[in-house]
PDB file of C-alpha atoms in Angstrom:
ATOM      1  CA  MET A   1      15.044  -9.773 159.851  1.00  0.00           C
ATOM      2  CA  ALA A   2      14.866  -9.392 155.908  1.00  0.00           C
ATOM      3  CA  GLU A   3      12.978 -10.408 153.574  1.00  0.00           C
ATOM      4  CA  GLY A   4      14.746 -12.440 151.295  1.00  0.00           C
ATOM      5  CA  ARG A   5      18.304 -13.258 149.965  1.00  0.00           C
ATOM      6  CA  LEU A   6      20.372 -12.586 146.954  1.00  0.00           C
ATOM      7  CA  VAL A   7      23.120 -14.383 145.587  1.00  0.00           C
ATOM      8  CA  ILE A   8      25.993 -13.085 144.010  1.00  0.00           C
ATOM      9  CA  GLY A   9      29.818 -14.306 143.143  1.00  0.00           C
ATOM     10  CA  THR A  10      33.465 -12.352 143.299  1.00  0.00           C
ATOM     11  CA  LYS A  11      32.426  -8.244 142.902  1.00  0.00           C
ATOM     12  CA  ARG A  12      35.907  -7.791 140.958  1.00  0.00           C
ATOM     13  CA  TYR A  13      34.509 -10.195 138.165  1.00  0.00           C
ATOM     14  CA  SER A  14      30.953 -11.167 138.191  1.00  0.00           C
ATOM     15  CA  SER A  15      29.384  -8.750 135.859  1.00  0.00           C
ATOM     16  CA  TRP A  16      26.167  -9.957 136.366  1.00  0.00           C
ATOM     17  CA  SER A  17      25.923 -10.016 139.492  1.00  0.00           C
ATOM     18  CA  LEU A  18      26.475  -6.355 139.055  1.00  0.00           C
ATOM     19  CA  ARG A  19      23.655  -6.366 137.431  1.00  0.00           C
ATOM     20  CA  GLY A  20      21.479  -7.855 139.509  1.00  0.00           C
ATOM     21  CA  TRP A  21      22.971  -6.165 142.456  1.00  0.00           C
ATOM     22  CA  LEU A  22      22.393  -2.860 141.277  1.00  0.00           C
ATOM     23  CA  MET A  23      18.756  -3.769 139.701  1.00  0.00           C
ATOM     24  CA  VAL A  24      18.319  -5.274 144.065  1.00  0.00           C
ATOM     25  CA  HIS A  25      19.427  -2.086 145.404  1.00  0.00           C
ATOM     26  CA  LEU A  26      17.647   0.933 143.079  1.00  0.00           C
ATOM     27  CA  ALA A  27      14.195  -1.262 144.044  1.00  0.00           C
ATOM     28  CA  ASP A  28      15.149  -0.971 147.465  1.00  0.00           C
ATOM     29  CA  LEU A  29      14.612  -4.665 148.124  1.00  0.00           C
ATOM     30  CA  ASP A  30      15.156  -5.708 151.906  1.00  0.00           C
ATOM     31  CA  VAL A  31      17.609  -8.668 151.351  1.00  0.00           C
ATOM     32  CA  THR A  32      20.751 -10.142 152.951  1.00  0.00           C
ATOM     33  CA  GLU A  33      23.521 -10.707 150.891  1.00  0.00           C
ATOM     34  CA  GLU A  34      25.392 -14.321 149.851  1.00  0.00           C
ATOM     35  CA  LEU A  35      28.889 -13.535 148.054  1.00  0.00           C
ATOM     36  CA  ILE A  36      29.921 -16.925 147.238  1.00  0.00           C
ATOM     37  CA  PRO A  37      33.405 -16.510 145.605  1.00  0.00           C
ATOM     38  CA  LEU A  38      33.710 -17.402 141.690  1.00  0.00           C
ATOM     39  CA  ALA A  39      35.885 -21.015 141.601  1.00  0.00           C
ATOM     40  CA  GLY A  40      38.945 -20.673 138.960  1.00  0.00           C
ATOM     41  CA  GLY A  41      36.822 -22.646 136.197  1.00  0.00           C
ATOM     42  CA  GLY A  42      33.774 -20.727 136.461  1.00  0.00           C
ATOM     43  CA  ASN A  43      31.795 -24.234 137.678  1.00  0.00           C
ATOM     44  CA  THR A  44      31.132 -23.357 141.535  1.00  0.00           C
ATOM     45  CA  GLN A  45      29.884 -26.021 143.192  1.00  0.00           C
ATOM     46  CA  ALA A  46      28.204 -23.538 146.141  1.00  0.00           C
ATOM     47  CA  ILE A  47      26.288 -21.695 143.364  1.00  0.00           C
ATOM     48  CA  LYS A  48      25.186 -24.450 141.747  1.00  0.00           C
ATOM     49  CA  ASP A  49      23.812 -25.958 145.334  1.00  0.00           C
ATOM     50  CA  ILE A  50      21.554 -22.450 145.592  1.00  0.00           C
ATOM     51  CA  SER A  51      20.470 -21.228 141.977  1.00  0.00           C
ATOM     52  CA  PRO A  52      18.327 -23.078 139.912  1.00  0.00           C
ATOM     53  CA  ASN A  53      20.143 -21.873 136.790  1.00  0.00           C
ATOM     54  CA  ALA A  54      23.429 -22.740 138.464  1.00  0.00           C
ATOM     55  CA  LEU A  55      24.626 -19.029 138.104  1.00  0.00           C
ATOM     56  CA  VAL A  56      24.565 -15.843 139.753  1.00  0.00           C
ATOM     57  CA  PRO A  57      22.769 -13.416 140.820  1.00  0.00           C
ATOM     58  CA  TYR A  58      19.724 -15.624 142.042  1.00  0.00           C
ATOM     59  CA  LEU A  59      17.529 -13.589 144.465  1.00  0.00           C
ATOM     60  CA  GLU A  60      15.019 -14.649 147.013  1.00  0.00           C
ATOM     61  CA  HIS A  61      12.015 -11.756 147.869  1.00  0.00           C
ATOM     62  CA  ARG A  62       9.024 -12.838 150.093  1.00  0.00           C
ATOM     63  CA  GLY A  63       8.520 -16.101 148.922  1.00  0.00           C
ATOM     64  CA  ALA A  64       9.335 -15.615 145.268  1.00  0.00           C
ATOM     65  CA  ARG A  65      12.509 -17.247 143.924  1.00  0.00           C
ATOM     66  CA  ILE A  66      14.404 -15.205 140.962  1.00  0.00           C
ATOM     67  CA  TRP A  67      16.962 -15.873 138.718  1.00  0.00           C
ATOM     68  CA  GLU A  68      18.431 -14.195 135.403  1.00  0.00           C
ATOM     69  CA  SER A  69      18.783 -10.783 134.993  1.00  0.00           C
ATOM     70  CA  LEU A  70      16.060  -9.586 133.279  1.00  0.00           C
ATOM     71  CA  SER A  71      13.468 -11.735 135.800  1.00  0.00           C
ATOM     72  CA  ILE A  72      14.971 -10.070 138.522  1.00  0.00           C
ATOM     73  CA  ALA A  73      14.688  -6.132 136.563  1.00  0.00           C
ATOM     74  CA  GLU A  74      10.868  -6.720 135.951  1.00  0.00           C
ATOM     75  CA  TYR A  75      10.740  -8.392 139.383  1.00  0.00           C
ATOM     76  CA  CYS A  76      12.449  -4.862 140.857  1.00  0.00           C
ATOM     77  CA  ALA A  77      10.039  -2.740 138.763  1.00  0.00           C
ATOM     78  CA  GLU A  78       7.346  -4.114 140.568  1.00  0.00           C
ATOM     79  CA  PHE A  79       8.031  -2.501 143.478  1.00  0.00           C
ATOM     80  CA  LYS A  80       9.596   0.180 141.468  1.00  0.00           C
ATOM     81  CA  ALA A  81       8.038   1.380 138.407  1.00  0.00           C
ATOM     82  CA  ASP A  82       9.780   4.176 137.436  1.00  0.00           C
ATOM     83  CA  LEU A  83      13.009   2.257 137.344  1.00  0.00           C
ATOM     84  CA  TRP A  84      11.159   1.538 133.576  1.00  0.00           C
ATOM     85  CA  PRO A  85      10.800   4.835 131.551  1.00  0.00           C
ATOM     86  CA  ARG A  86       7.229   6.131 132.188  1.00  0.00           C
ATOM     87  CA  ASN A  87       6.657   6.655 128.395  1.00  0.00           C
ATOM     88  CA  ARG A  88       5.017   3.589 126.834  1.00  0.00           C
ATOM     89  CA  SER A  89       8.165   4.051 123.766  1.00  0.00           C
ATOM     90  CA  ALA A  90      10.412   4.860 125.902  1.00  0.00           C
ATOM     91  CA  ARG A  91       9.536   1.685 128.144  1.00  0.00           C
ATOM     92  CA  ALA A  92       9.628  -0.605 124.941  1.00  0.00           C
ATOM     93  CA  HIS A  93      13.182   0.969 123.595  1.00  0.00           C
ATOM     94  CA  ALA A  94      14.843   0.341 127.146  1.00  0.00           C
ATOM     95  CA  ARG A  95      13.594  -3.336 127.056  1.00  0.00           C
ATOM     96  CA  SER A  96      14.544  -4.085 124.074  1.00  0.00           C
ATOM     97  CA  ILE A  97      17.858  -2.930 124.488  1.00  0.00           C
ATOM     98  CA  ALA A  98      18.361  -4.423 127.792  1.00  0.00           C
ATOM     99  CA  ALA A  99      17.089  -7.870 126.182  1.00  0.00           C
ATOM    100  CA  GLU A 100      20.152  -7.244 123.133  1.00  0.00           C
ATOM    101  CA  MET A 101      22.723  -7.003 125.787  1.00  0.00           C
ATOM    102  CA  HIS A 102      21.341  -9.880 127.917  1.00  0.00           C
ATOM    103  CA  ALA A 103      21.791 -11.924 124.838  1.00  0.00           C
ATOM    104  CA  GLY A 104      24.686 -10.783 122.679  1.00  0.00           C
ATOM    105  CA  PHE A 105      28.154  -9.114 122.776  1.00  0.00           C
ATOM    106  CA  ARG A 106      29.299 -12.798 123.516  1.00  0.00           C
ATOM    107  CA  ALA A 107      32.602 -11.096 121.064  1.00  0.00           C
ATOM    108  CA  LEU A 108      32.999  -8.778 123.872  1.00  0.00           C
ATOM    109  CA  ARG A 109      32.810 -10.959 126.937  1.00  0.00           C
ATOM    110  CA  MET A 110      34.951 -13.162 126.237  1.00  0.00           C
ATOM    111  CA  ALA A 111      37.733 -10.760 124.671  1.00  0.00           C
ATOM    112  CA  MET A 112      37.119  -8.204 127.277  1.00  0.00           C
ATOM    113  CA  PRO A 113      36.459  -9.973 131.072  1.00  0.00           C
ATOM    114  CA  MET A 114      34.850  -7.769 133.211  1.00  0.00           C
ATOM    115  CA  ASN A 115      38.020  -6.999 135.985  1.00  0.00           C
ATOM    116  CA  LEU A 116      37.340  -4.000 138.341  1.00  0.00           C
ATOM    117  CA  GLY A 117      41.291  -3.640 139.813  1.00  0.00           C
ATOM    118  CA  ARG A 118      43.560  -4.022 136.290  1.00  0.00           C
ATOM    119  CA  ASP A 119      44.679  -2.036 133.478  1.00  0.00           C
ATOM    120  CA  PHE A 120      44.364  -4.239 130.037  1.00  0.00           C
ATOM    121  CA  ALA A 121      44.385  -0.529 127.900  1.00  0.00           C
ATOM    122  CA  GLY A 122      44.689  -1.516 124.553  1.00  0.00           C
ATOM    123  CA  HIS A 123      44.418  -5.182 124.621  1.00  0.00           C
ATOM    124  CA  GLY A 124      41.609  -7.901 123.315  1.00  0.00           C
ATOM    125  CA  ARG A 125      40.825  -5.833 120.520  1.00  0.00           C
ATOM    126  CA  ASN A 126      39.950  -8.118 117.669  1.00  0.00           C
ATOM    127  CA  PRO A 127      36.855  -7.696 114.991  1.00  0.00           C
ATOM    128  CA  GLY A 128      34.447  -9.264 116.971  1.00  0.00           C
ATOM    129  CA  SER A 129      34.697  -7.357 120.363  1.00  0.00           C
ATOM    130  CA  LEU A 130      35.223  -3.926 118.460  1.00  0.00           C
ATOM    131  CA  ALA A 131      32.479  -4.662 115.996  1.00  0.00           C
ATOM    132  CA  ASP A 132      29.715  -5.283 119.495  1.00  0.00           C
ATOM    133  CA  ILE A 133      31.690  -2.073 120.678  1.00  0.00           C
ATOM    134  CA  ALA A 134      30.609  -0.008 117.349  1.00  0.00           C
ATOM    135  CA  ARG A 135      26.803  -1.706 118.263  1.00  0.00           C
ATOM    136  CA  ILE A 136      26.867  -0.490 121.644  1.00  0.00           C
ATOM    137  CA  GLU A 137      27.895   2.586 121.167  1.00  0.00           C
ATOM    138  CA  ALA A 138      25.051   3.270 118.473  1.00  0.00           C
ATOM    139  CA  ILE A 139      22.495   1.826 120.798  1.00  0.00           C
ATOM    140  CA  TRP A 140      24.033   4.541 123.705  1.00  0.00           C
ATOM    141  CA  ALA A 141      23.500   7.260 121.352  1.00  0.00           C
ATOM    142  CA  GLU A 142      20.362   6.212 120.050  1.00  0.00           C
ATOM    143  CA  ALA A 143      19.236   6.417 123.807  1.00  0.00           C
ATOM    144  CA  LEU A 144      20.903   9.252 124.821  1.00  0.00           C
ATOM    145  CA  ALA A 145      20.381  11.837 121.931  1.00  0.00           C
ATOM    146  CA  PRO A 146      15.840  11.987 122.510  1.00  0.00           C
ATOM    147  CA  HIS A 147      16.219  11.625 126.083  1.00  0.00           C
ATOM    148  CA  GLY A 148      18.862  14.188 126.970  1.00  0.00           C
ATOM    149  CA  GLY A 149      21.212  11.752 129.865  1.00  0.00           C
ATOM    150  CA  PRO A 150      23.172  11.585 131.407  1.00  0.00           C
ATOM    151  CA  PHE A 151      21.687   8.199 131.970  1.00  0.00           C
ATOM    152  CA  LEU A 152      20.535   6.170 128.892  1.00  0.00           C
ATOM    153  CA  MET A 153      16.351   7.455 129.190  1.00  0.00           C
ATOM    154  CA  GLY A 154      17.194  10.166 131.058  1.00  0.00           C
ATOM    155  CA  ASP A 155      18.474  11.760 133.921  1.00  0.00           C
ATOM    156  CA  SER A 156      18.025   8.757 136.357  1.00  0.00           C
ATOM    157  CA  PHE A 157      19.446   5.136 136.698  1.00  0.00           C
ATOM    158  CA  GLY A 158      17.250   2.684 135.835  1.00  0.00           C
ATOM    159  CA  LEU A 159      17.189  -0.747 134.957  1.00  0.00           C
ATOM    160  CA  VAL A 160      18.668  -0.462 131.536  1.00  0.00           C
ATOM    161  CA  ASP A 161      21.684   1.060 132.700  1.00  0.00           C
ATOM    162  CA  ALA A 162      22.146  -1.449 135.155  1.00  0.00           C
ATOM    163  CA  MET A 163      22.389  -3.905 131.866  1.00  0.00           C
ATOM    164  CA  TYR A 164      25.661  -1.792 130.158  1.00  0.00           C
ATOM    165  CA  ALA A 165      27.041  -0.866 133.948  1.00  0.00           C
ATOM    166  CA  PRO A 166      29.219  -4.311 133.531  1.00  0.00           C
ATOM    167  CA  VAL A 167      30.473  -3.012 129.956  1.00  0.00           C
ATOM    168  CA  VAL A 168      31.157   0.618 131.176  1.00  0.00           C
ATOM    169  CA  ALA A 169      33.671  -1.549 133.338  1.00  0.00           C
ATOM    170  CA  ARG A 170      35.156  -3.295 130.394  1.00  0.00           C
ATOM    171  CA  PHE A 171      35.254   0.048 129.040  1.00  0.00           C
ATOM    172  CA  ILE A 172      37.578   1.374 132.088  1.00  0.00           C
ATOM    173  CA  THR A 173      39.566  -1.979 132.362  1.00  0.00           C
ATOM    174  CA  TRP A 174      40.239  -2.179 128.237  1.00  0.00           C
ATOM    175  CA  GLN A 175      40.113   1.098 127.436  1.00  0.00           C
ATOM    176  CA  PRO A 176      38.814   0.850 123.469  1.00  0.00           C
ATOM    177  CA  GLU A 177      38.689   3.632 121.009  1.00  0.00           C
ATOM    178  CA  ILE A 178      35.219   5.274 121.577  1.00  0.00           C
ATOM    179  CA  SER A 179      33.482   8.247 121.339  1.00  0.00           C
ATOM    180  CA  ALA A 180      32.702  11.951 123.572  1.00  0.00           C
ATOM    181  CA  THR A 181      29.453  10.538 123.852  1.00  0.00           C
ATOM    182  CA  SER A 182      29.916   7.091 125.149  1.00  0.00           C
ATOM    183  CA  ARG A 183      32.837   8.395 127.710  1.00  0.00           C
ATOM    184  CA  ALA A 184      30.362  10.936 128.930  1.00  0.00           C
ATOM    185  CA  TYR A 185      27.979   8.055 129.506  1.00  0.00           C
ATOM    186  CA  ARG A 186      30.940   5.766 130.492  1.00  0.00           C
ATOM    187  CA  ASP A 187      31.797   8.248 133.345  1.00  0.00           C
ATOM    188  CA  ALA A 188      28.663   8.779 134.194  1.00  0.00           C
ATOM    189  CA  VAL A 189      27.694   5.644 135.401  1.00  0.00           C
ATOM    190  CA  ARG A 190      31.061   5.174 136.921  1.00  0.00           C
ATOM    191  CA  ALA A 191      30.348   7.963 139.372  1.00  0.00           C
ATOM    192  CA  HIS A 192      26.591   6.509 139.759  1.00  0.00           C
ATOM    193  CA  PRO A 193      26.730   6.280 144.607  1.00  0.00           C
ATOM    194  CA  LEU A 194      25.470   2.637 143.361  1.00  0.00           C
ATOM    195  CA  VAL A 195      28.158   1.506 141.186  1.00  0.00           C
ATOM    196  CA  ASP A 196      30.660   3.712 143.294  1.00  0.00           C
ATOM    197  CA  ARG A 197      30.016   1.649 146.414  1.00  0.00           C
ATOM    198  CA  TRP A 198      30.075  -1.724 144.229  1.00  0.00           C
ATOM    199  CA  TYR A 199      33.775  -0.521 143.203  1.00  0.00           C
ATOM    200  CA  LYS A 200      35.520  -0.334 146.552  1.00  0.00           C
ATOM    201  CA  GLU A 201      33.205  -3.371 148.054  1.00  0.00           C
ATOM    202  CA  ALA A 202      34.854  -5.159 145.217  1.00  0.00           C
ATOM    203  CA  ALA A 203      38.696  -3.369 145.954  1.00  0.00           C
ATOM    204  CA  ALA A 204      38.316  -4.918 149.483  1.00  0.00           C
ATOM    205  CA  GLU A 205      38.030  -8.400 148.463  1.00  0.00           C
ATOM    206  CA  PRO A 206      40.397 -10.110 149.927  1.00  0.00           C
ATOM    207  CA  ALA A 207      43.102 -11.874 147.704  1.00  0.00           C
ATOM    208  CA  GLU A 208      42.663 -15.114 147.764  1.00  0.00           C
ATOM    209  CA  TRP A 209      39.755 -14.635 146.003  1.00  0.00           C
ATOM    210  CA  LEU A 210      41.799 -13.550 142.914  1.00  0.00           C
ATOM    211  CA  LEU A 211      41.535 -15.935 139.464  1.00  0.00           C
ATOM    212  CA  PRO A 212      44.827 -16.434 137.228  1.00  0.00           C
ATOM    213  CA  LYS A 213      42.419 -16.263 134.657  1.00  0.00           C
ATOM    214  CA  TYR A 214      41.133 -13.048 134.918  1.00  0.00           C
ATOM    215  CA  GLU A 215      44.038 -11.904 136.400  1.00  0.00           C
ATOM    216  CA  ASN A 216      46.722 -13.190 133.647  1.00  0.00           C
ATOM    217  CA  PRO A 217      44.114 -12.955 129.930  1.00  0.00           C
ATOM    218  CA  SER A 218      45.906 -14.040 127.055  1.00  0.00           C
ATOM    219  CA  LEU A 219      46.392 -10.148 126.085  1.00  0.00           C
TER     220      LEU A 219
END
């Protein structure tokens, strides 16, 4: 019997679910996956009935109840400490940029929502989203340079990469102009086996889960 459950939303669209799902799998937590399709207006009653903050991801494990992605990240690190860098300074850096991702970049989120099944190349560009992209590229470059890549803190895909995985998905779908360094990181994240698995499972979701607001955004 599994030791808990992870509640997530539609894989095609739910960027926060992707973060939590990656973290739980990186930590090898023994949980069942409970996927609740997102409702059209973003107000999904079935999720509100389960999750304390009415959002996904939501994790129950060994009697603990955890919501909010950063809390899930820290919980997962209790089981596999090296999901954060071992070096104290690098760990502080990783936590800082993970927290910045959690708290910011609203303009990018609004202009370029996550959709793993469409190509909106060239769209979604406005002063706010472009400013967010510039900041994200700076974050990536500053992390990659001292650690050598291919991931932000070195050769292992960690919790900080899980936080930025939905940004990678947005960059693939919306194709903003980014640097060669950013493209290399984007490609490394997309090629990671867990990310690739998520993409494949998103592609297998039923057509009745498609939502017009994500499939036909204002371009």
